[in-house]
PDB file of N, CA and C in Angstrom:
ATOM      1  N   MET V 606      -3.891   9.277 -34.179  1.00 56.00           N
ATOM      2  CA  MET V 606      -4.822   9.381 -33.069  1.00 56.00           C
ATOM      3  C   MET V 606      -5.136  10.845 -32.803  1.00 56.00           C
ATOM      4  N   THR V 607      -6.308  11.056 -32.290  1.00 72.00           N
ATOM      5  CA  THR V 607      -6.679  12.423 -31.945  1.00 72.00           C
ATOM      6  C   THR V 607      -6.245  12.717 -30.521  1.00 72.00           C
ATOM      7  N   ALA V 608      -6.273  13.983 -30.159  1.00 69.00           N
ATOM      8  CA  ALA V 608      -5.890  14.389 -28.804  1.00 69.00           C
ATOM      9  C   ALA V 608      -6.806  13.746 -27.774  1.00 69.00           C
ATOM     10  N   VAL V 609      -8.099  13.609 -28.101  1.00 72.00           N
ATOM     11  CA  VAL V 609      -9.057  13.006 -27.167  1.00 72.00           C
ATOM     12  C   VAL V 609      -8.735  11.534 -26.960  1.00 72.00           C
ATOM     13  N   SER V 610      -8.456  10.804 -28.026  1.00 87.00           N
ATOM     14  CA  SER V 610      -8.156   9.380 -27.879  1.00 87.00           C
ATOM     15  C   SER V 610      -6.786   9.175 -27.238  1.00 87.00           C
ATOM     16  N   ASP V 611      -5.833  10.076 -27.496  1.00 88.00           N
ATOM     17  CA  ASP V 611      -4.536   9.998 -26.811  1.00 88.00           C
ATOM     18  C   ASP V 611      -4.712  10.207 -25.312  1.00 88.00           C
ATOM     19  N   ASN V 612      -5.528  11.177 -24.961  1.00 90.00           N
ATOM     20  CA  ASN V 612      -5.795  11.459 -23.554  1.00 90.00           C
ATOM     21  C   ASN V 612      -6.472  10.263 -22.890  1.00 90.00           C
ATOM     22  N   LEU V 613      -7.465   9.677 -23.538  1.00 93.00           N
ATOM     23  CA  LEU V 613      -8.160   8.513 -22.987  1.00 93.00           C
ATOM     24  C   LEU V 613      -7.183   7.353 -22.820  1.00 93.00           C
ATOM     25  N   ALA V 614      -6.361   7.114 -23.813  1.00 93.00           N
ATOM     26  CA  ALA V 614      -5.377   6.027 -23.735  1.00 93.00           C
ATOM     27  C   ALA V 614      -4.410   6.258 -22.577  1.00 93.00           C
ATOM     28  N   ALA V 615      -3.991   7.494 -22.372  1.00 93.00           N
ATOM     29  CA  ALA V 615      -3.073   7.812 -21.269  1.00 93.00           C
ATOM     30  C   ALA V 615      -3.746   7.569 -19.928  1.00 93.00           C
ATOM     31  N   TRP V 616      -5.004   7.954 -19.803  1.00 94.00           N
ATOM     32  CA  TRP V 616      -5.731   7.731 -18.541  1.00 94.00           C
ATOM     33  C   TRP V 616      -5.952   6.240 -18.297  1.00 94.00           C
ATOM     34  N   LEU V 617      -6.282   5.500 -19.329  1.00 95.00           N
ATOM     35  CA  LEU V 617      -6.466   4.053 -19.169  1.00 95.00           C
ATOM     36  C   LEU V 617      -5.168   3.387 -18.737  1.00 95.00           C
ATOM     37  N   LYS V 618      -4.062   3.813 -19.316  1.00 93.00           N
ATOM     38  CA  LYS V 618      -2.753   3.266 -18.941  1.00 93.00           C
ATOM     39  C   LYS V 618      -2.448   3.571 -17.476  1.00 93.00           C
ATOM     40  N   LEU V 619      -2.707   4.792 -17.052  1.00 93.00           N
ATOM     41  CA  LEU V 619      -2.465   5.183 -15.668  1.00 93.00           C
ATOM     42  C   LEU V 619      -3.353   4.386 -14.706  1.00 93.00           C
ATOM     43  N   LEU V 620      -4.622   4.249 -15.025  1.00 95.00           N
ATOM     44  CA  LEU V 620      -5.536   3.502 -14.153  1.00 95.00           C
ATOM     45  C   LEU V 620      -5.139   2.027 -14.090  1.00 95.00           C
ATOM     46  N   ASP V 621      -4.695   1.464 -15.204  1.00 94.00           N
ATOM     47  CA  ASP V 621      -4.193   0.084 -15.203  1.00 94.00           C
ATOM     48  C   ASP V 621      -3.003  -0.051 -14.256  1.00 94.00           C
ATOM     49  N   GLN V 622      -2.097   0.927 -14.303  1.00 91.00           N
ATOM     50  CA  GLN V 622      -0.913   0.902 -13.451  1.00 91.00           C
ATOM     51  C   GLN V 622      -1.325   0.972 -11.968  1.00 91.00           C
ATOM     52  N   PHE V 623      -2.266   1.840 -11.634  1.00 91.00           N
ATOM     53  CA  PHE V 623      -2.741   1.948 -10.254  1.00 91.00           C
ATOM     54  C   PHE V 623      -3.400   0.646  -9.800  1.00 91.00           C
ATOM     55  N   GLU V 624      -4.212   0.034 -10.666  1.00 92.00           N
ATOM     56  CA  GLU V 624      -4.882  -1.219 -10.299  1.00 92.00           C
ATOM     57  C   GLU V 624      -3.876  -2.338 -10.090  1.00 92.00           C
ATOM     58  N   ARG V 625      -2.869  -2.428 -10.943  1.00 90.00           N
ATOM     59  CA  ARG V 625      -1.839  -3.463 -10.763  1.00 90.00           C
ATOM     60  C   ARG V 625      -1.133  -3.281  -9.425  1.00 90.00           C
ATOM     61  N   ALA V 626      -0.839  -2.054  -9.062  1.00 89.00           N
ATOM     62  CA  ALA V 626      -0.176  -1.790  -7.781  1.00 89.00           C
ATOM     63  C   ALA V 626      -1.072  -2.198  -6.613  1.00 89.00           C
ATOM     64  N   LEU V 627      -2.354  -1.924  -6.704  1.00 89.00           N
ATOM     65  CA  LEU V 627      -3.276  -2.325  -5.641  1.00 89.00           C
ATOM     66  C   LEU V 627      -3.404  -3.843  -5.567  1.00 89.00           C
ATOM     67  N   ASP V 628      -3.491  -4.498  -6.709  1.00 88.00           N
ATOM     68  CA  ASP V 628      -3.632  -5.953  -6.744  1.00 88.00           C
ATOM     69  C   ASP V 628      -2.395  -6.651  -6.199  1.00 88.00           C
ATOM     70  N   ALA V 629      -1.250  -6.020  -6.337  1.00 85.00           N
ATOM     71  CA  ALA V 629       0.012  -6.622  -5.900  1.00 85.00           C
ATOM     72  C   ALA V 629       0.487  -6.027  -4.580  1.00 85.00           C
ATOM     73  N   ALA V 630      -0.405  -5.496  -3.792  1.00 76.00           N
ATOM     74  CA  ALA V 630      -0.018  -4.763  -2.578  1.00 76.00           C
ATOM     75  C   ALA V 630       0.787  -5.614  -1.605  1.00 76.00           C
ATOM     76  N   ASP V 631       0.558  -6.916  -1.564  1.00 70.00           N
ATOM     77  CA  ASP V 631       1.290  -7.770  -0.633  1.00 70.00           C
ATOM     78  C   ASP V 631       2.618  -8.243  -1.190  1.00 70.00           C
ATOM     79  N   GLU V 632       2.911  -7.902  -2.419  1.00 76.00           N
ATOM     80  CA  GLU V 632       4.165  -8.290  -3.039  1.00 76.00           C
ATOM     81  C   GLU V 632       5.152  -7.138  -2.962  1.00 76.00           C
ATOM     82  N   THR V 633       6.391  -7.463  -3.131  1.00 70.00           N
ATOM     83  CA  THR V 633       7.410  -6.418  -3.176  1.00 70.00           C
ATOM     84  C   THR V 633       7.500  -5.912  -4.603  1.00 70.00           C
ATOM     85  N   LEU V 634       7.185  -4.661  -4.772  1.00 68.00           N
ATOM     86  CA  LEU V 634       7.224  -4.066  -6.100  1.00 68.00           C
ATOM     87  C   LEU V 634       8.281  -2.977  -6.135  1.00 68.00           C
ATOM     88  N   GLU V 635       8.873  -2.841  -7.289  1.00 76.00           N
ATOM     89  CA  GLU V 635       9.782  -1.726  -7.495  1.00 76.00           C
ATOM     90  C   GLU V 635       8.939  -0.460  -7.593  1.00 76.00           C
ATOM     91  N   PRO V 636       9.357   0.594  -6.924  1.00 76.00           N
ATOM     92  CA  PRO V 636       8.613   1.852  -7.055  1.00 76.00           C
ATOM     93  C   PRO V 636       8.588   2.292  -8.512  1.00 76.00           C
ATOM     94  N   GLN V 637       7.444   2.743  -8.931  1.00 78.00           N
ATOM     95  CA  GLN V 637       7.307   3.185 -10.315  1.00 78.00           C
ATOM     96  C   GLN V 637       6.811   4.619 -10.342  1.00 78.00           C
ATOM     97  N   SER V 638       7.358   5.357 -11.251  1.00 85.00           N
ATOM     98  CA  SER V 638       6.828   6.696 -11.469  1.00 85.00           C
ATOM     99  C   SER V 638       5.692   6.562 -12.485  1.00 85.00           C
ATOM    100  N   PHE V 639       4.918   7.583 -12.576  1.00 83.00           N
ATOM    101  CA  PHE V 639       3.861   7.550 -13.577  1.00 83.00           C
ATOM    102  C   PHE V 639       3.822   8.893 -14.278  1.00 83.00           C
ATOM    103  N   ASP V 640       3.388   8.816 -15.504  1.00 84.00           N
ATOM    104  CA  ASP V 640       3.266  10.031 -16.299  1.00 84.00           C
ATOM    105  C   ASP V 640       1.854  10.568 -16.151  1.00 84.00           C
ATOM    106  N   GLU V 641       1.770  11.823 -15.791  1.00 87.00           N
ATOM    107  CA  GLU V 641       0.456  12.451 -15.678  1.00 87.00           C
ATOM    108  C   GLU V 641      -0.146  12.565 -17.076  1.00 87.00           C
ATOM    109  N   PRO V 642      -1.379  12.101 -17.239  1.00 89.00           N
ATOM    110  CA  PRO V 642      -2.003  12.216 -18.562  1.00 89.00           C
ATOM    111  C   PRO V 642      -2.036  13.672 -19.025  1.00 89.00           C
ATOM    112  N   PRO V 643      -1.999  13.858 -20.339  1.00 85.00           N
ATOM    113  CA  PRO V 643      -1.853  15.207 -20.876  1.00 85.00           C
ATOM    114  C   PRO V 643      -3.080  16.107 -20.728  1.00 85.00           C
ATOM    115  N   GLY V 644      -4.213  15.552 -20.453  1.00 87.00           N
ATOM    116  CA  GLY V 644      -5.413  16.379 -20.389  1.00 87.00           C
ATOM    117  C   GLY V 644      -6.301  15.968 -19.239  1.00 87.00           C
ATOM    118  N   PRO V 645      -7.470  16.585 -19.145  1.00 91.00           N
ATOM    119  CA  PRO V 645      -8.389  16.267 -18.059  1.00 91.00           C
ATOM    120  C   PRO V 645      -8.911  14.836 -18.175  1.00 91.00           C
ATOM    121  N   MET V 646      -9.371  14.314 -17.050  1.00 93.00           N
ATOM    122  CA  MET V 646      -9.893  12.946 -17.029  1.00 93.00           C
ATOM    123  C   MET V 646     -11.167  12.865 -17.875  1.00 93.00           C
ATOM    124  N   PRO V 647     -11.188  11.939 -18.825  1.00 94.00           N
ATOM    125  CA  PRO V 647     -12.416  11.754 -19.608  1.00 94.00           C
ATOM    126  C   PRO V 647     -13.537  11.215 -18.717  1.00 94.00           C
ATOM    127  N   GLU V 648     -14.719  11.650 -18.967  1.00 95.00           N
ATOM    128  CA  GLU V 648     -15.873  11.257 -18.144  1.00 95.00           C
ATOM    129  C   GLU V 648     -16.075   9.739 -18.153  1.00 95.00           C
ATOM    130  N   GLU V 649     -15.727   9.070 -19.241  1.00 95.00           N
ATOM    131  CA  GLU V 649     -15.956   7.623 -19.328  1.00 95.00           C
ATOM    132  C   GLU V 649     -15.060   6.800 -18.399  1.00 95.00           C
ATOM    133  N   VAL V 650     -14.016   7.392 -17.826  1.00 96.00           N
ATOM    134  CA  VAL V 650     -13.163   6.656 -16.879  1.00 96.00           C
ATOM    135  C   VAL V 650     -13.310   7.164 -15.448  1.00 96.00           C
ATOM    136  N   ARG V 651     -14.154   8.159 -15.241  1.00 96.00           N
ATOM    137  CA  ARG V 651     -14.296   8.765 -13.911  1.00 96.00           C
ATOM    138  C   ARG V 651     -14.739   7.752 -12.856  1.00 96.00           C
ATOM    139  N   GLU V 652     -15.721   6.931 -13.148  1.00 97.00           N
ATOM    140  CA  GLU V 652     -16.215   5.952 -12.172  1.00 97.00           C
ATOM    141  C   GLU V 652     -15.112   4.945 -11.807  1.00 97.00           C
ATOM    142  N   ARG V 653     -14.380   4.491 -12.801  1.00 97.00           N
ATOM    143  CA  ARG V 653     -13.265   3.569 -12.537  1.00 97.00           C
ATOM    144  C   ARG V 653     -12.207   4.239 -11.665  1.00 97.00           C
ATOM    145  N   ALA V 654     -11.889   5.483 -11.965  1.00 96.00           N
ATOM    146  CA  ALA V 654     -10.898   6.219 -11.167  1.00 96.00           C
ATOM    147  C   ALA V 654     -11.380   6.386  -9.727  1.00 96.00           C
ATOM    148  N   GLU V 655     -12.662   6.665  -9.545  1.00 97.00           N
ATOM    149  CA  GLU V 655     -13.210   6.808  -8.193  1.00 97.00           C
ATOM    150  C   GLU V 655     -13.153   5.484  -7.439  1.00 97.00           C
ATOM    151  N   ASP V 656     -13.406   4.375  -8.126  1.00 97.00           N
ATOM    152  CA  ASP V 656     -13.306   3.052  -7.495  1.00 97.00           C
ATOM    153  C   ASP V 656     -11.865   2.764  -7.060  1.00 97.00           C
ATOM    154  N   ILE V 657     -10.922   3.095  -7.918  1.00 95.00           N
ATOM    155  CA  ILE V 657      -9.507   2.895  -7.586  1.00 95.00           C
ATOM    156  C   ILE V 657      -9.123   3.765  -6.392  1.00 95.00           C
ATOM    157  N   PHE V 658      -9.589   5.000  -6.399  1.00 96.00           N
ATOM    158  CA  PHE V 658      -9.298   5.908  -5.290  1.00 96.00           C
ATOM    159  C   PHE V 658      -9.867   5.353  -3.981  1.00 96.00           C
ATOM    160  N   ALA V 659     -11.076   4.806  -4.021  1.00 97.00           N
ATOM    161  CA  ALA V 659     -11.677   4.220  -2.818  1.00 97.00           C
ATOM    162  C   ALA V 659     -10.846   3.034  -2.331  1.00 97.00           C
ATOM    163  N   ARG V 660     -10.383   2.197  -3.259  1.00 94.00           N
ATOM    164  CA  ARG V 660      -9.517   1.067  -2.875  1.00 94.00           C
ATOM    165  C   ARG V 660      -8.214   1.560  -2.260  1.00 94.00           C
ATOM    166  N   GLN V 661      -7.649   2.606  -2.826  1.00 93.00           N
ATOM    167  CA  GLN V 661      -6.416   3.170  -2.277  1.00 93.00           C
ATOM    168  C   GLN V 661      -6.643   3.682  -0.859  1.00 93.00           C
ATOM    169  N   GLN V 662      -7.766   4.343  -0.631  1.00 95.00           N
ATOM    170  CA  GLN V 662      -8.078   4.854   0.702  1.00 95.00           C
ATOM    171  C   GLN V 662      -8.218   3.712   1.701  1.00 95.00           C
ATOM    172  N   LEU V 663      -8.875   2.624   1.295  1.00 94.00           N
ATOM    173  CA  LEU V 663      -8.994   1.450   2.174  1.00 94.00           C
ATOM    174  C   LEU V 663      -7.623   0.878   2.498  1.00 94.00           C
ATOM    175  N   MET V 664      -6.754   0.803   1.503  1.00 91.00           N
ATOM    176  CA  MET V 664      -5.403   0.279   1.701  1.00 91.00           C
ATOM    177  C   MET V 664      -4.624   1.183   2.653  1.00 91.00           C
ATOM    178  N   ILE V 665      -4.726   2.477   2.457  1.00 91.00           N
ATOM    179  CA  ILE V 665      -4.030   3.427   3.329  1.00 91.00           C
ATOM    180  C   ILE V 665      -4.520   3.281   4.768  1.00 91.00           C
ATOM    181  N   ASN V 666      -5.826   3.202   4.952  1.00 95.00           N
ATOM    182  CA  ASN V 666      -6.385   3.052   6.300  1.00 95.00           C
ATOM    183  C   ASN V 666      -5.935   1.748   6.941  1.00 95.00           C
ATOM    184  N   SER V 667      -5.847   0.700   6.156  1.00 92.00           N
ATOM    185  CA  SER V 667      -5.376  -0.587   6.663  1.00 92.00           C
ATOM    186  C   SER V 667      -3.926  -0.500   7.116  1.00 92.00           C
ATOM    187  N   VAL V 668      -3.106   0.173   6.340  1.00 91.00           N
ATOM    188  CA  VAL V 668      -1.693   0.347   6.692  1.00 91.00           C
ATOM    189  C   VAL V 668      -1.571   1.187   7.966  1.00 91.00           C
ATOM    190  N   ILE V 669      -2.359   2.237   8.073  1.00 95.00           N
ATOM    191  CA  ILE V 669      -2.328   3.083   9.275  1.00 95.00           C
ATOM    192  C   ILE V 669      -2.725   2.278  10.503  1.00 95.00           C
ATOM    193  N   THR V 670      -3.766   1.456  10.385  1.00 96.00           N
ATOM    194  CA  THR V 670      -4.212   0.622  11.503  1.00 96.00           C
ATOM    195  C   THR V 670      -3.133  -0.388  11.876  1.00 96.00           C
ATOM    196  N   SER V 671      -2.531  -1.029  10.887  1.00 95.00           N
ATOM    197  CA  SER V 671      -1.471  -1.998  11.152  1.00 95.00           C
ATOM    198  C   SER V 671      -0.264  -1.339  11.798  1.00 95.00           C
ATOM    199  N   ARG V 672       0.082  -0.173  11.334  1.00 95.00           N
ATOM    200  CA  ARG V 672       1.228   0.551  11.889  1.00 95.00           C
ATOM    201  C   ARG V 672       0.980   0.904  13.358  1.00 95.00           C
ATOM    202  N   ALA V 673      -0.231   1.331  13.677  1.00 96.00           N
ATOM    203  CA  ALA V 673      -0.560   1.664  15.065  1.00 96.00           C
ATOM    204  C   ALA V 673      -0.487   0.420  15.951  1.00 96.00           C
ATOM    205  N   LYS V 674      -0.957  -0.710  15.425  1.00 96.00           N
ATOM    206  CA  LYS V 674      -0.906  -1.960  16.188  1.00 96.00           C
ATOM    207  C   LYS V 674       0.544  -2.367  16.456  1.00 96.00           C
ATOM    208  N   VAL V 675       1.384  -2.284  15.457  1.00 96.00           N
ATOM    209  CA  VAL V 675       2.796  -2.631  15.626  1.00 96.00           C
ATOM    210  C   VAL V 675       3.451  -1.685  16.631  1.00 96.00           C
ATOM    211  N   ALA V 676       3.121  -0.412  16.569  1.00 96.00           N
ATOM    212  CA  ALA V 676       3.692   0.560  17.511  1.00 96.00           C
ATOM    213  C   ALA V 676       3.293   0.209  18.944  1.00 96.00           C
ATOM    214  N   ARG V 677       2.031  -0.191  19.146  1.00 95.00           N
ATOM    215  CA  ARG V 677       1.586  -0.598  20.496  1.00 95.00           C
ATOM    216  C   ARG V 677       2.337  -1.843  20.961  1.00 95.00           C
ATOM    217  N   GLU V 678       2.527  -2.798  20.059  1.00 95.00           N
ATOM    218  CA  GLU V 678       3.249  -4.018  20.430  1.00 95.00           C
ATOM    219  C   GLU V 678       4.710  -3.720  20.758  1.00 95.00           C
ATOM    220  N   LEU V 679       5.336  -2.858  19.989  1.00 94.00           N
ATOM    221  CA  LEU V 679       6.721  -2.483  20.277  1.00 94.00           C
ATOM    222  C   LEU V 679       6.821  -1.760  21.621  1.00 94.00           C
ATOM    223  N   ALA V 680       5.860  -0.893  21.902  1.00 93.00           N
ATOM    224  CA  ALA V 680       5.865  -0.185  23.184  1.00 93.00           C
ATOM    225  C   ALA V 680       5.715  -1.179  24.335  1.00 93.00           C
ATOM    226  N   ALA V 681       4.875  -2.186  24.160  1.00 92.00           N
ATOM    227  CA  ALA V 681       4.701  -3.204  25.208  1.00 92.00           C
ATOM    228  C   ALA V 681       5.986  -3.999  25.392  1.00 92.00           C
ATOM    229  N   LEU V 682       6.660  -4.332  24.328  1.00 89.00           N
ATOM    230  CA  LEU V 682       7.921  -5.064  24.432  1.00 89.00           C
ATOM    231  C   LEU V 682       8.995  -4.237  25.128  1.00 89.00           C
ATOM    232  N   ARG V 683       8.995  -2.951  24.909  1.00 90.00           N
ATOM    233  CA  ARG V 683       9.986  -2.082  25.552  1.00 90.00           C
ATOM    234  C   ARG V 683       9.765  -1.983  27.059  1.00 90.00           C
ATOM    235  N   ARG V 684       8.534  -2.226  27.497  1.00 90.00           N
ATOM    236  CA  ARG V 684       8.235  -2.162  28.928  1.00 90.00           C
ATOM    237  C   ARG V 684       8.641  -3.430  29.672  1.00 90.00           C
ATOM    238  N   VAL V 685       8.919  -4.510  28.962  1.00 84.00           N
ATOM    239  CA  VAL V 685       9.318  -5.760  29.600  1.00 84.00           C
ATOM    240  C   VAL V 685      10.736  -5.598  30.129  1.00 84.00           C
ATOM    241  N   ALA V 686      10.915  -5.976  31.375  1.00 81.00           N
ATOM    242  CA  ALA V 686      12.231  -5.843  32.001  1.00 81.00           C
ATOM    243  C   ALA V 686      13.241  -6.750  31.303  1.00 81.00           C
ATOM    244  N   ALA V 687      14.453  -6.249  31.191  1.00 77.00           N
ATOM    245  CA  ALA V 687      15.534  -7.040  30.599  1.00 77.00           C
ATOM    246  C   ALA V 687      15.916  -8.153  31.571  1.00 77.00           C
ATOM    247  N   PRO V 688      16.225  -9.325  31.063  1.00 72.00           N
ATOM    248  CA  PRO V 688      16.611 -10.421  31.950  1.00 72.00           C
ATOM    249  C   PRO V 688      17.943 -10.124  32.637  1.00 72.00           C
ATOM    250  N   SER V 689      18.085 -10.671  33.819  1.00 72.00           N
ATOM    251  CA  SER V 689      19.333 -10.508  34.560  1.00 72.00           C
ATOM    252  C   SER V 689      20.432 -11.282  33.848  1.00 72.00           C
ATOM    253  N   THR V 690      21.586 -10.659  33.706  1.00 74.00           N
ATOM    254  CA  THR V 690      22.680 -11.311  32.988  1.00 74.00           C
ATOM    255  C   THR V 690      23.455 -12.294  33.864  1.00 74.00           C
ATOM    256  N   ASP V 691      23.230 -12.267  35.189  1.00 76.00           N
ATOM    257  CA  ASP V 691      23.963 -13.183  36.058  1.00 76.00           C
ATOM    258  C   ASP V 691      23.188 -14.469  36.344  1.00 76.00           C
ATOM    259  N   ALA V 692      22.004 -14.613  35.803  1.00 71.00           N
ATOM    260  CA  ALA V 692      21.211 -15.829  36.006  1.00 71.00           C
ATOM    261  C   ALA V 692      21.594 -16.863  34.947  1.00 71.00           C
ATOM    262  N   PRO V 693      21.506 -18.152  35.291  1.00 68.00           N
ATOM    263  CA  PRO V 693      21.806 -19.185  34.291  1.00 68.00           C
ATOM    264  C   PRO V 693      20.847 -19.108  33.108  1.00 68.00           C
ATOM    265  N   VAL V 694      21.370 -19.427  31.966  1.00 71.00           N
ATOM    266  CA  VAL V 694      20.563 -19.385  30.759  1.00 71.00           C
ATOM    267  C   VAL V 694      19.817 -20.700  30.574  1.00 71.00           C
ATOM    268  N   TYR V 695      20.416 -21.811  30.983  1.00 77.00           N
ATOM    269  CA  TYR V 695      19.818 -23.127  30.795  1.00 77.00           C
ATOM    270  C   TYR V 695      19.544 -23.758  32.158  1.00 77.00           C
ATOM    271  N   LEU V 696      18.549 -24.596  32.205  1.00 73.00           N
ATOM    272  CA  LEU V 696      18.213 -25.325  33.429  1.00 73.00           C
ATOM    273  C   LEU V 696      18.451 -26.802  33.160  1.00 73.00           C
ATOM    274  N   ASP V 697      19.320 -27.417  33.969  1.00 76.00           N
ATOM    275  CA  ASP V 697      19.630 -28.837  33.809  1.00 76.00           C
ATOM    276  C   ASP V 697      18.568 -29.619  34.561  1.00 76.00           C
ATOM    277  N   VAL V 698      17.661 -30.249  33.821  1.00 80.00           N
ATOM    278  CA  VAL V 698      16.580 -31.003  34.459  1.00 80.00           C
ATOM    279  C   VAL V 698      16.927 -32.482  34.601  1.00 80.00           C
ATOM    280  N   GLU V 699      18.026 -32.943  34.022  1.00 83.00           N
ATOM    281  CA  GLU V 699      18.399 -34.350  34.083  1.00 83.00           C
ATOM    282  C   GLU V 699      19.538 -34.617  35.075  1.00 83.00           C
ATOM    283  N   GLY V 700      20.302 -33.642  35.449  1.00 67.00           N
ATOM    284  CA  GLY V 700      21.493 -33.876  36.239  1.00 67.00           C
ATOM    285  C   GLY V 700      21.329 -33.444  37.616  1.00 67.00           C
TER     286      GLY V 700
END
């Protein structure tokens, strides 16, 4: 293989790995490292890389929004007064 085709193959492998991670975002995945391709991004994969980057940005923004919502809900729960420990836990409605 030539250096150009090796570089293209490395970029395609990396983009495949990024797409699989995005597609499986709701699943539990083992963290994976990735090897940086040996050369600059070939022009023929630039559009695909930009699409993946846009998807990643959407995912990041979604996570940030979800995290803020959970933080607000936790803050609201913390404001709820703790129940009195001397009150009965059960109410006997039959006796």
